[in-house]
PDB file of C-alpha atoms in Angstrom:
ATOM      1  CA  MET A 106     -17.493  -5.382   4.836  1.00  0.00           C
ATOM      2  CA  LYS A 107     -16.636  -4.066   0.935  1.00  0.00           C
ATOM      3  CA  ILE A 108     -16.761  -0.304   2.719  1.00  0.00           C
ATOM      4  CA  ALA A 109     -15.003  -1.788   5.667  1.00  0.00           C
ATOM      5  CA  THR A 110     -12.042  -2.873   2.866  1.00  0.00           C
ATOM      6  CA  GLN A 111     -12.320   0.487   1.121  1.00  0.00           C
ATOM      7  CA  GLN A 112     -11.558   2.264   3.903  1.00  0.00           C
ATOM      8  CA  ALA A 113      -8.887   0.085   4.146  1.00  0.00           C
ATOM      9  CA  VAL A 114      -7.580   0.390   1.410  1.00  0.00           C
ATOM     10  CA  ILE A 115      -8.398   4.445   2.257  1.00  0.00           C
ATOM     11  CA  ILE A 116      -6.070   4.102   4.807  1.00  0.00           C
ATOM     12  CA  ILE A 117      -3.201   2.222   4.265  1.00  0.00           C
ATOM     13  CA  ARG A 118      -2.682   4.397   0.820  1.00  0.00           C
ATOM     14  CA  ILE A 119      -2.156   7.389   3.114  1.00  0.00           C
ATOM     15  CA  ILE A 120       0.224   5.440   5.472  1.00  0.00           C
ATOM     16  CA  PHE A 121       2.470   4.507   2.515  1.00  0.00           C
ATOM     17  CA  VAL A 122       1.773   7.698   1.065  1.00  0.00           C
ATOM     18  CA  PHE A 123       3.612   9.467   4.395  1.00  0.00           C
ATOM     19  CA  SER A 124       6.588   6.689   4.899  1.00  0.00           C
ATOM     20  CA  ILE A 125       7.452   6.333   1.179  1.00  0.00           C
ATOM     21  CA  SER A 126       7.984  10.524   1.468  1.00  0.00           C
ATOM     22  CA  LEU A 127       9.717  10.169   4.567  1.00  0.00           C
ATOM     23  CA  ALA A 128      11.715   7.173   4.424  1.00  0.00           C
ATOM     24  CA  SER A 129      15.398   6.514   3.641  1.00  0.00           C
ATOM     25  CA  ASP A 130      16.112   3.927   0.875  1.00  0.00           C
ATOM     26  CA  LYS A 131      16.379   0.738   2.684  1.00  0.00           C
ATOM     27  CA  ARG A 132      12.870   1.557   4.603  1.00  0.00           C
ATOM     28  CA  LYS A 133      11.375   2.707   0.766  1.00  0.00           C
ATOM     29  CA  VAL A 134      12.762  -0.783  -0.472  1.00  0.00           C
ATOM     30  CA  LEU A 135      10.416  -3.088   2.480  1.00  0.00           C
ATOM     31  CA  ALA A 136       7.679  -0.438   2.318  1.00  0.00           C
ATOM     32  CA  ASN A 137       7.775  -1.688  -2.283  1.00  0.00           C
ATOM     33  CA  ASN A 138       8.480  -4.750  -0.797  1.00  0.00           C
ATOM     34  CA  PHE A 139       5.362  -4.845   1.315  1.00  0.00           C
ATOM     35  CA  ALA A 140       2.795  -2.951  -0.462  1.00  0.00           C
ATOM     36  CA  ILE A 141       3.460  -5.413  -3.036  1.00  0.00           C
ATOM     37  CA  ALA A 142       3.079  -8.923  -0.455  1.00  0.00           C
ATOM     38  CA  LEU A 143      -0.229  -6.591   0.307  1.00  0.00           C
ATOM     39  CA  GLY A 144      -1.278  -5.805  -3.269  1.00  0.00           C
ATOM     40  CA  SER A 145      -0.837  -9.308  -5.018  1.00  0.00           C
ATOM     41  CA  SER A 146      -2.352 -10.877  -1.917  1.00  0.00           C
ATOM     42  CA  MET A 147      -5.284  -8.336  -2.011  1.00  0.00           C
ATOM     43  CA  THR A 148      -5.719  -8.272  -5.481  1.00  0.00           C
ATOM     44  CA  ASP A 149      -6.565 -11.649  -5.362  1.00  0.00           C
ATOM     45  CA  LYS A 150      -9.728 -11.850  -2.785  1.00  0.00           C
ATOM     46  CA  TYR A 151     -10.906  -8.012  -3.834  1.00  0.00           C
ATOM     47  CA  ASP A 152     -10.894  -6.128  -6.671  1.00  0.00           C
ATOM     48  CA  VAL A 153      -9.054  -3.501  -5.413  1.00  0.00           C
ATOM     49  CA  ASP A 154      -6.217  -1.269  -6.651  1.00  0.00           C
ATOM     50  CA  VAL A 155      -3.551  -0.946  -4.079  1.00  0.00           C
ATOM     51  CA  SER A 156      -0.649   0.594  -5.547  1.00  0.00           C
ATOM     52  CA  VAL A 157       1.681   2.775  -4.211  1.00  0.00           C
ATOM     53  CA  PRO A 158       3.121   5.544  -6.000  1.00  0.00           C
ATOM     54  CA  SER A 159       6.762   4.758  -6.000  1.00  0.00           C
ATOM     55  CA  GLY A 160       9.266   7.886  -5.787  1.00  0.00           C
ATOM     56  CA  VAL A 161       7.428   9.990  -4.025  1.00  0.00           C
TER      57      VAL A 161
END
């Protein structure tokens, strides 16, 4: 279970890095808000770092 969670976090990070780097300003805000919501819900359950780099 823990390995699957780590893989999911890595995949999510890759997706967010690409989406944020290619996104327009509106999409960037949506992606950041989603990442914050996802991060807060995931860090409640798991001790993982799902922070997204801003200003890529």
